[in-house]
PDB file of C-alpha atoms in Angstrom:
ATOM      1  CA  MET A   1      -2.684  -6.007 -22.697  1.00  0.00           C
ATOM      2  CA  SER A   2      -6.063  -5.025 -23.759  1.00  0.00           C
ATOM      3  CA  ARG A   3      -7.123  -0.964 -23.088  1.00  0.00           C
ATOM      4  CA  ASP A   4      -9.235  -2.308 -20.159  1.00  0.00           C
ATOM      5  CA  SER A   5      -6.293  -4.221 -18.963  1.00  0.00           C
ATOM      6  CA  ALA A   6      -3.842  -1.597 -19.065  1.00  0.00           C
ATOM      7  CA  THR A   7      -6.224   1.298 -17.538  1.00  0.00           C
ATOM      8  CA  GLU A   8      -6.971  -1.003 -14.877  1.00  0.00           C
ATOM      9  CA  THR A   9      -3.096  -1.580 -13.808  1.00  0.00           C
ATOM     10  CA  SER A  10      -2.712   2.168 -14.421  1.00  0.00           C
ATOM     11  CA  ALA A  11      -5.436   2.432 -11.663  1.00  0.00           C
ATOM     12  CA  LEU A  12      -3.618  -0.031  -9.260  1.00  0.00           C
ATOM     13  CA  MET A  13      -0.203   1.602  -9.660  1.00  0.00           C
ATOM     14  CA  THR A  14      -1.414   5.101  -8.526  1.00  0.00           C
ATOM     15  CA  ALA A  15      -3.147   3.766  -5.697  1.00  0.00           C
ATOM     16  CA  ALA A  16      -0.110   1.959  -4.532  1.00  0.00           C
ATOM     17  CA  ASP A  17       1.717   5.285  -5.096  1.00  0.00           C
ATOM     18  CA  TRP A  18      -0.656   7.531  -3.391  1.00  0.00           C
ATOM     19  CA  LEU A  19      -0.720   4.839  -0.023  1.00  0.00           C
ATOM     20  CA  GLY A  20       2.647   4.573  -0.465  1.00  0.00           C
ATOM     21  CA  GLY A  21       3.157   8.269  -0.226  1.00  0.00           C
ATOM     22  CA  VAL A  22       0.711   8.089   2.908  1.00  0.00           C
ATOM     23  CA  PHE A  23       2.721   5.560   4.818  1.00  0.00           C
ATOM     24  CA  ALA A  24       6.025   6.774   4.152  1.00  0.00           C
ATOM     25  CA  ALA A  25       6.636   9.823   6.503  1.00  0.00           C
ATOM     26  CA  PRO A  26       4.726  12.092   8.545  1.00  0.00           C
ATOM     27  CA  PRO A  27       2.969  14.625   5.756  1.00  0.00           C
ATOM     28  CA  GLU A  28       4.182  18.127   5.093  1.00  0.00           C
ATOM     29  CA  ALA A  29       1.508  20.722   4.895  1.00  0.00           C
ATOM     30  CA  GLU A  30       2.103  21.044   1.283  1.00  0.00           C
ATOM     31  CA  LEU A  31       0.960  17.536   0.805  1.00  0.00           C
ATOM     32  CA  VAL A  32      -1.970  17.566   2.909  1.00  0.00           C
ATOM     33  CA  GLU A  33      -3.296  20.684   0.769  1.00  0.00           C
ATOM     34  CA  ALA A  34      -2.735  18.844  -2.314  1.00  0.00           C
ATOM     35  CA  TYR A  35      -4.748  16.063  -0.826  1.00  0.00           C
ATOM     36  CA  ALA A  36      -7.606  18.180   0.260  1.00  0.00           C
ATOM     37  CA  ALA A  37      -7.761  19.958  -2.958  1.00  0.00           C
ATOM     38  CA  PRO A  38     -10.686  19.625  -5.211  1.00  0.00           C
ATOM     39  CA  ALA A  39      -8.124  17.694  -7.801  1.00  0.00           C
ATOM     40  CA  GLY A  40      -6.821  15.695  -4.698  1.00  0.00           C
ATOM     41  CA  ARG A  41     -10.376  14.498  -3.338  1.00  0.00           C
ATOM     42  CA  ASP A  42     -11.723  13.822  -6.897  1.00  0.00           C
ATOM     43  CA  ALA A  43      -8.456  11.366  -7.258  1.00  0.00           C
ATOM     44  CA  LEU A  44      -9.111   9.572  -4.371  1.00  0.00           C
ATOM     45  CA  ALA A  45     -12.949   9.365  -5.173  1.00  0.00           C
ATOM     46  CA  ARG A  46     -11.810   7.285  -8.008  1.00  0.00           C
ATOM     47  CA  MET A  47      -9.484   5.283  -6.275  1.00  0.00           C
ATOM     48  CA  GLY A  48     -12.422   4.369  -4.466  1.00  0.00           C
ATOM     49  CA  GLU A  49     -14.377   3.411  -7.506  1.00  0.00           C
ATOM     50  CA  TRP A  50     -11.480   1.460  -9.121  1.00  0.00           C
ATOM     51  CA  LEU A  51     -10.888  -0.414  -5.650  1.00  0.00           C
ATOM     52  CA  ASN A  52     -14.656  -1.256  -5.015  1.00  0.00           C
ATOM     53  CA  ALA A  53     -13.908   0.670  -1.792  1.00  0.00           C
ATOM     54  CA  ARG A  54     -16.303   3.868  -1.579  1.00  0.00           C
ATOM     55  CA  GLU A  55     -16.777   3.775   1.787  1.00  0.00           C
ATOM     56  CA  ALA A  56     -12.813   3.916   2.595  1.00  0.00           C
ATOM     57  CA  ALA A  57     -12.293   6.453  -0.029  1.00  0.00           C
ATOM     58  CA  ARG A  58     -15.148   8.550   1.784  1.00  0.00           C
ATOM     59  CA  ALA A  59     -13.723   8.199   5.280  1.00  0.00           C
ATOM     60  CA  LEU A  60     -10.523   9.314   3.883  1.00  0.00           C
ATOM     61  CA  ASP A  61     -12.206  12.266   2.248  1.00  0.00           C
ATOM     62  CA  GLN A  62     -14.016  13.058   5.666  1.00  0.00           C
ATOM     63  CA  ALA A  63     -10.380  12.659   7.082  1.00  0.00           C
ATOM     64  CA  LEU A  64      -8.837  15.382   4.978  1.00  0.00           C
ATOM     65  CA  THR A  65     -11.495  18.037   5.426  1.00  0.00           C
ATOM     66  CA  ARG A  66     -12.521  17.665   8.766  1.00  0.00           C
ATOM     67  CA  GLU A  67      -9.535  20.628   9.614  1.00  0.00           C
ATOM     68  CA  ALA A  68      -7.591  23.223   7.424  1.00  0.00           C
ATOM     69  CA  PRO A  69      -4.562  21.714   5.806  1.00  0.00           C
ATOM     70  CA  ALA A  70      -2.406  23.592   8.213  1.00  0.00           C
ATOM     71  CA  ALA A  71      -3.864  22.387  11.250  1.00  0.00           C
ATOM     72  CA  LEU A  72      -4.472  18.978   9.952  1.00  0.00           C
ATOM     73  CA  ALA A  73      -0.850  18.349   8.722  1.00  0.00           C
ATOM     74  CA  VAL A  74      -0.089  19.150  12.551  1.00  0.00           C
ATOM     75  CA  THR A  75      -2.254  16.515  13.739  1.00  0.00           C
ATOM     76  CA  LEU A  76      -1.276  13.986  11.117  1.00  0.00           C
ATOM     77  CA  GLN A  77       2.429  14.489  11.615  1.00  0.00           C
ATOM     78  CA  ARG A  78       1.536  13.721  15.531  1.00  0.00           C
ATOM     79  CA  ARG A  79      -0.343  10.624  14.877  1.00  0.00           C
ATOM     80  CA  TYR A  80       1.914   9.401  12.292  1.00  0.00           C
ATOM     81  CA  THR A  81       4.688   9.890  15.108  1.00  0.00           C
ATOM     82  CA  ALA A  82       2.648   7.874  17.855  1.00  0.00           C
ATOM     83  CA  LEU A  83       1.350   5.056  15.228  1.00  0.00           C
ATOM     84  CA  PHE A  84       4.416   4.449  13.291  1.00  0.00           C
ATOM     85  CA  GLU A  85       7.502   5.323  15.020  1.00  0.00           C
ATOM     86  CA  GLY A  86       7.364   3.581  18.240  1.00  0.00           C
ATOM     87  CA  ILE A  87       7.550   6.390  20.156  1.00  0.00           C
ATOM     88  CA  PHE A  88       4.650   4.897  22.633  1.00  0.00           C
ATOM     89  CA  PRO A  89       5.044   1.307  22.620  1.00  0.00           C
ATOM     90  CA  SER A  90       1.674   0.696  23.652  1.00  0.00           C
ATOM     91  CA  SER A  91      -0.237   2.157  20.522  1.00  0.00           C
ATOM     92  CA  ALA A  92       2.438   1.549  18.111  1.00  0.00           C
ATOM     93  CA  VAL A  93       1.330   0.081  14.547  1.00  0.00           C
ATOM     94  CA  LEU A  94       4.893  -0.762  13.334  1.00  0.00           C
ATOM     95  CA  PRO A  95       4.662  -0.410   9.249  1.00  0.00           C
ATOM     96  CA  TYR A  96       7.211  -3.124   8.775  1.00  0.00           C
ATOM     97  CA  GLU A  97       6.534  -6.609   7.612  1.00  0.00           C
ATOM     98  CA  SER A  98       9.053  -8.171   9.852  1.00  0.00           C
ATOM     99  CA  ALA A  99       7.272  -6.881  13.121  1.00  0.00           C
ATOM    100  CA  TRP A 100       4.206  -8.705  12.162  1.00  0.00           C
ATOM    101  CA  GLN A 101       6.402 -11.961  11.091  1.00  0.00           C
ATOM    102  CA  PRO A 102       8.837 -12.400  13.939  1.00  0.00           C
ATOM    103  CA  GLY A 103      12.007 -14.685  13.340  1.00  0.00           C
ATOM    104  CA  ALA A 104      12.322 -17.997  14.741  1.00  0.00           C
ATOM    105  CA  ASP A 105      15.166 -16.603  16.899  1.00  0.00           C
ATOM    106  CA  GLY A 106      12.638 -14.056  18.645  1.00  0.00           C
ATOM    107  CA  THR A 107      13.671 -10.817  16.814  1.00  0.00           C
ATOM    108  CA  VAL A 108      10.900  -8.532  15.984  1.00  0.00           C
ATOM    109  CA  LEU A 109      12.692  -6.572  13.267  1.00  0.00           C
ATOM    110  CA  GLY A 110      15.003  -7.296  10.813  1.00  0.00           C
ATOM    111  CA  GLY A 111      15.669 -10.590   9.317  1.00  0.00           C
ATOM    112  CA  THR A 112      14.434 -12.732   6.664  1.00  0.00           C
ATOM    113  CA  PRO A 113      11.536 -10.078   5.434  1.00  0.00           C
ATOM    114  CA  VAL A 114      14.485  -7.509   4.861  1.00  0.00           C
ATOM    115  CA  THR A 115      16.624  -9.710   3.176  1.00  0.00           C
ATOM    116  CA  GLU A 116      13.866 -11.009   0.778  1.00  0.00           C
ATOM    117  CA  MET A 117      12.489  -7.666  -0.059  1.00  0.00           C
ATOM    118  CA  GLU A 118      16.210  -6.656  -0.709  1.00  0.00           C
ATOM    119  CA  ALA A 119      16.666  -9.154  -3.554  1.00  0.00           C
ATOM    120  CA  THR A 120      13.341  -8.007  -4.707  1.00  0.00           C
ATOM    121  CA  LEU A 121      14.253  -4.544  -5.153  1.00  0.00           C
ATOM    122  CA  ARG A 122      17.478  -5.715  -6.972  1.00  0.00           C
ATOM    123  CA  GLU A 123      15.483  -7.802  -9.503  1.00  0.00           C
ATOM    124  CA  LEU A 124      13.370  -4.673 -10.227  1.00  0.00           C
ATOM    125  CA  ASP A 125      16.584  -2.549 -10.490  1.00  0.00           C
ATOM    126  CA  LEU A 126      15.234  -0.292  -7.379  1.00  0.00           C
ATOM    127  CA  HIS A 127      17.123   1.408  -4.710  1.00  0.00           C
ATOM    128  CA  VAL A 128      16.575   2.969  -1.575  1.00  0.00           C
ATOM    129  CA  SER A 129      17.205   6.438  -1.320  1.00  0.00           C
ATOM    130  CA  SER A 130      20.143   7.327   0.664  1.00  0.00           C
ATOM    131  CA  GLU A 131      18.169   9.784   2.158  1.00  0.00           C
ATOM    132  CA  CYS A 132      15.937   7.058   3.527  1.00  0.00           C
ATOM    133  CA  CYS A 133      16.584   5.412   6.736  1.00  0.00           C
ATOM    134  CA  GLU A 134      14.058   2.587   6.490  1.00  0.00           C
ATOM    135  CA  PRO A 135      14.582  -0.799   6.084  1.00  0.00           C
ATOM    136  CA  ALA A 136      13.044  -2.884   2.831  1.00  0.00           C
ATOM    137  CA  ASP A 137      10.315  -4.400   4.342  1.00  0.00           C
ATOM    138  CA  HIS A 138       8.512  -0.956   4.980  1.00  0.00           C
ATOM    139  CA  LEU A 139       5.114  -0.856   3.616  1.00  0.00           C
ATOM    140  CA  SER A 140       5.749   2.251   1.347  1.00  0.00           C
ATOM    141  CA  ILE A 141       8.891   0.261  -0.036  1.00  0.00           C
ATOM    142  CA  GLU A 142       6.924  -2.841  -0.589  1.00  0.00           C
ATOM    143  CA  LEU A 143       4.127  -0.753  -2.023  1.00  0.00           C
ATOM    144  CA  ALA A 144       6.797   1.088  -4.668  1.00  0.00           C
ATOM    145  CA  ALA A 145       8.057  -2.154  -5.257  1.00  0.00           C
ATOM    146  CA  LEU A 146       4.420  -3.256  -6.166  1.00  0.00           C
ATOM    147  CA  ALA A 147       3.964  -0.318  -8.282  1.00  0.00           C
ATOM    148  CA  MET A 148       6.886  -0.896 -10.500  1.00  0.00           C
ATOM    149  CA  ALA A 149       6.406  -4.591 -10.933  1.00  0.00           C
ATOM    150  CA  LEU A 150       3.058  -3.692 -12.511  1.00  0.00           C
ATOM    151  CA  ARG A 151       4.337  -0.750 -14.729  1.00  0.00           C
ATOM    152  CA  ASP A 152       6.823  -3.007 -15.970  1.00  0.00           C
ATOM    153  CA  GLY A 153       4.752  -6.025 -16.464  1.00  0.00           C
ATOM    154  CA  GLN A 154       6.636  -8.042 -13.929  1.00  0.00           C
ATOM    155  CA  LYS A 155       3.650 -10.439 -12.911  1.00  0.00           C
ATOM    156  CA  ARG A 156       5.925 -13.250 -11.343  1.00  0.00           C
ATOM    157  CA  LEU A 157       7.176 -10.196  -8.877  1.00  0.00           C
ATOM    158  CA  ALA A 158       3.781  -8.670  -8.605  1.00  0.00           C
ATOM    159  CA  ARG A 159       2.351 -11.741  -7.832  1.00  0.00           C
ATOM    160  CA  ALA A 160       4.950 -12.687  -5.022  1.00  0.00           C
ATOM    161  CA  LEU A 161       4.661  -8.854  -3.796  1.00  0.00           C
ATOM    162  CA  ILE A 162       0.547  -9.350  -3.101  1.00  0.00           C
ATOM    163  CA  ARG A 163       1.546 -12.401  -1.394  1.00  0.00           C
ATOM    164  CA  ARG A 164       3.918 -10.819   0.820  1.00  0.00           C
ATOM    165  CA  LEU A 165       1.414  -8.128   1.705  1.00  0.00           C
ATOM    166  CA  GLN A 166      -1.070 -10.598   2.011  1.00  0.00           C
ATOM    167  CA  GLY A 167       1.086 -12.307   4.795  1.00  0.00           C
ATOM    168  CA  TRP A 168       0.903  -9.163   6.976  1.00  0.00           C
ATOM    169  CA  VAL A 169      -1.151  -6.327   6.134  1.00  0.00           C
ATOM    170  CA  PRO A 170      -4.070  -7.746   7.034  1.00  0.00           C
ATOM    171  CA  ALA A 171      -3.240  -7.823  10.985  1.00  0.00           C
ATOM    172  CA  PHE A 172      -1.364  -4.341  10.413  1.00  0.00           C
ATOM    173  CA  CYS A 173      -4.505  -3.036   9.358  1.00  0.00           C
ATOM    174  CA  ALA A 174      -6.935  -4.381  12.088  1.00  0.00           C
ATOM    175  CA  ALA A 175      -4.323  -2.815  14.763  1.00  0.00           C
ATOM    176  CA  LEU A 176      -4.831   0.420  12.655  1.00  0.00           C
ATOM    177  CA  SER A 177      -8.406  -0.313  12.995  1.00  0.00           C
ATOM    178  CA  ARG A 178      -8.372  -0.530  16.754  1.00  0.00           C
ATOM    179  CA  ARG A 179      -6.012   2.408  17.405  1.00  0.00           C
ATOM    180  CA  ASP A 180      -7.042   5.115  14.924  1.00  0.00           C
ATOM    181  CA  SER A 181     -10.714   4.268  15.089  1.00  0.00           C
ATOM    182  CA  GLY A 182     -12.098   7.089  12.576  1.00  0.00           C
ATOM    183  CA  GLY A 183      -8.657   8.452  11.573  1.00  0.00           C
ATOM    184  CA  LEU A 184      -7.334   8.815   8.295  1.00  0.00           C
ATOM    185  CA  TYR A 185      -4.743   6.177   8.851  1.00  0.00           C
ATOM    186  CA  ALA A 186      -7.410   3.454   9.868  1.00  0.00           C
ATOM    187  CA  ALA A 187      -9.178   4.389   6.667  1.00  0.00           C
ATOM    188  CA  ALA A 188      -6.068   4.373   4.401  1.00  0.00           C
ATOM    189  CA  GLY A 189      -5.598   0.737   5.753  1.00  0.00           C
ATOM    190  CA  ASP A 190      -8.970   0.066   4.581  1.00  0.00           C
ATOM    191  CA  LEU A 191      -8.201   1.173   1.088  1.00  0.00           C
ATOM    192  CA  LEU A 192      -4.962  -0.624   1.553  1.00  0.00           C
ATOM    193  CA  LEU A 193      -6.403  -3.848   2.026  1.00  0.00           C
ATOM    194  CA  ALA A 194      -8.797  -3.217  -1.203  1.00  0.00           C
ATOM    195  CA  LEU A 195      -5.408  -2.633  -3.173  1.00  0.00           C
ATOM    196  CA  ILE A 196      -4.174  -5.712  -2.243  1.00  0.00           C
ATOM    197  CA  ARG A 197      -7.431  -8.072  -2.895  1.00  0.00           C
ATOM    198  CA  GLU A 198      -8.089  -5.896  -6.293  1.00  0.00           C
ATOM    199  CA  SER A 199      -4.352  -6.476  -7.610  1.00  0.00           C
ATOM    200  CA  ALA A 200      -4.685 -10.417  -6.894  1.00  0.00           C
ATOM    201  CA  ALA A 201      -8.073 -10.451  -8.584  1.00  0.00           C
ATOM    202  CA  ALA A 202      -6.715  -8.455 -11.649  1.00  0.00           C
ATOM    203  CA  LEU A 203      -3.622 -10.715 -11.942  1.00  0.00           C
ATOM    204  CA  GLU A 204      -5.998 -13.940 -11.997  1.00  0.00           C
ATOM    205  CA  ARG A 205      -8.091 -12.352 -14.875  1.00  0.00           C
ATOM    206  CA  GLU A 206      -5.206 -12.183 -17.023  1.00  0.00           C
ATOM    207  CA  GLU A 207      -4.162 -15.454 -16.253  1.00  0.00           C
ATOM    208  CA  ALA A 208      -7.240 -16.799 -16.802  1.00  0.00           C
ATOM    209  CA  PRO A 209      -7.636 -16.740 -20.692  1.00  0.00           C
ATOM    210  CA  ALA A 210      -4.138 -18.677 -21.014  1.00  0.00           C
ATOM    211  CA  ALA A 211      -5.313 -21.451 -18.664  1.00  0.00           C
ATOM    212  CA  GLU A 212      -8.603 -21.914 -20.523  1.00  0.00           C
ATOM    213  CA  ARG A 213      -7.028 -22.141 -24.119  1.00  0.00           C
ATOM    214  CA  PHE A 214      -4.329 -24.718 -22.445  1.00  0.00           C
ATOM    215  CA  GLU A 215      -7.224 -26.846 -21.092  1.00  0.00           C
ATOM    216  CA  GLY A 216      -9.051 -26.391 -24.404  1.00  0.00           C
ATOM    217  CA  GLU A 217      -6.080 -27.819 -26.353  1.00  0.00           C
ATOM    218  CA  PHE A 218      -6.437 -31.128 -24.597  1.00  0.00           C
ATOM    219  CA  ALA A 219     -10.309 -31.436 -24.483  1.00  0.00           C
TER     220      ALA A 219
END
């Protein structure tokens, strides 16, 4: 792996970890303060540059600085609960793959996506913490798996995870855009779409030279 490729992979991993944290749980005040601090804002701007998503990064920056961190934490905790925990079904945007791909038997949560993700986690030697009560198809867990696959150079699994995310995240983010218009989570959804796009492109670029060499041998 070249230095440029290694740097790009590191940037994608960082973005996957950061976004996984945003969607994992209602944020504590300390985390919001870290996001809004100069170092946190600088890291967010760099992510926007790497992912070709400067507008999304700017929208996130604005959302993180419109209130003092302690007050913003309370606002985001309430918003997280309303959006992602299903308290108000009419406004919920459930962060589970199976919520966007109902099973043939009509079930909305669980089923094949959970089983498949559990198998992927085993391949990556990852385990969901006993403190986490979320199923394996939660967005934050899929992003953690993608970050690990990129970190370990597991390209087959990384590609498979990107395909999974491509299959349901666009609909999830479209719903976020409608129900959290102008909010932090809608902007995070835009950055998430950029992460998926750039991760797929990065893996394609790595495969291209090998494919070109293969074709040259039989020219």
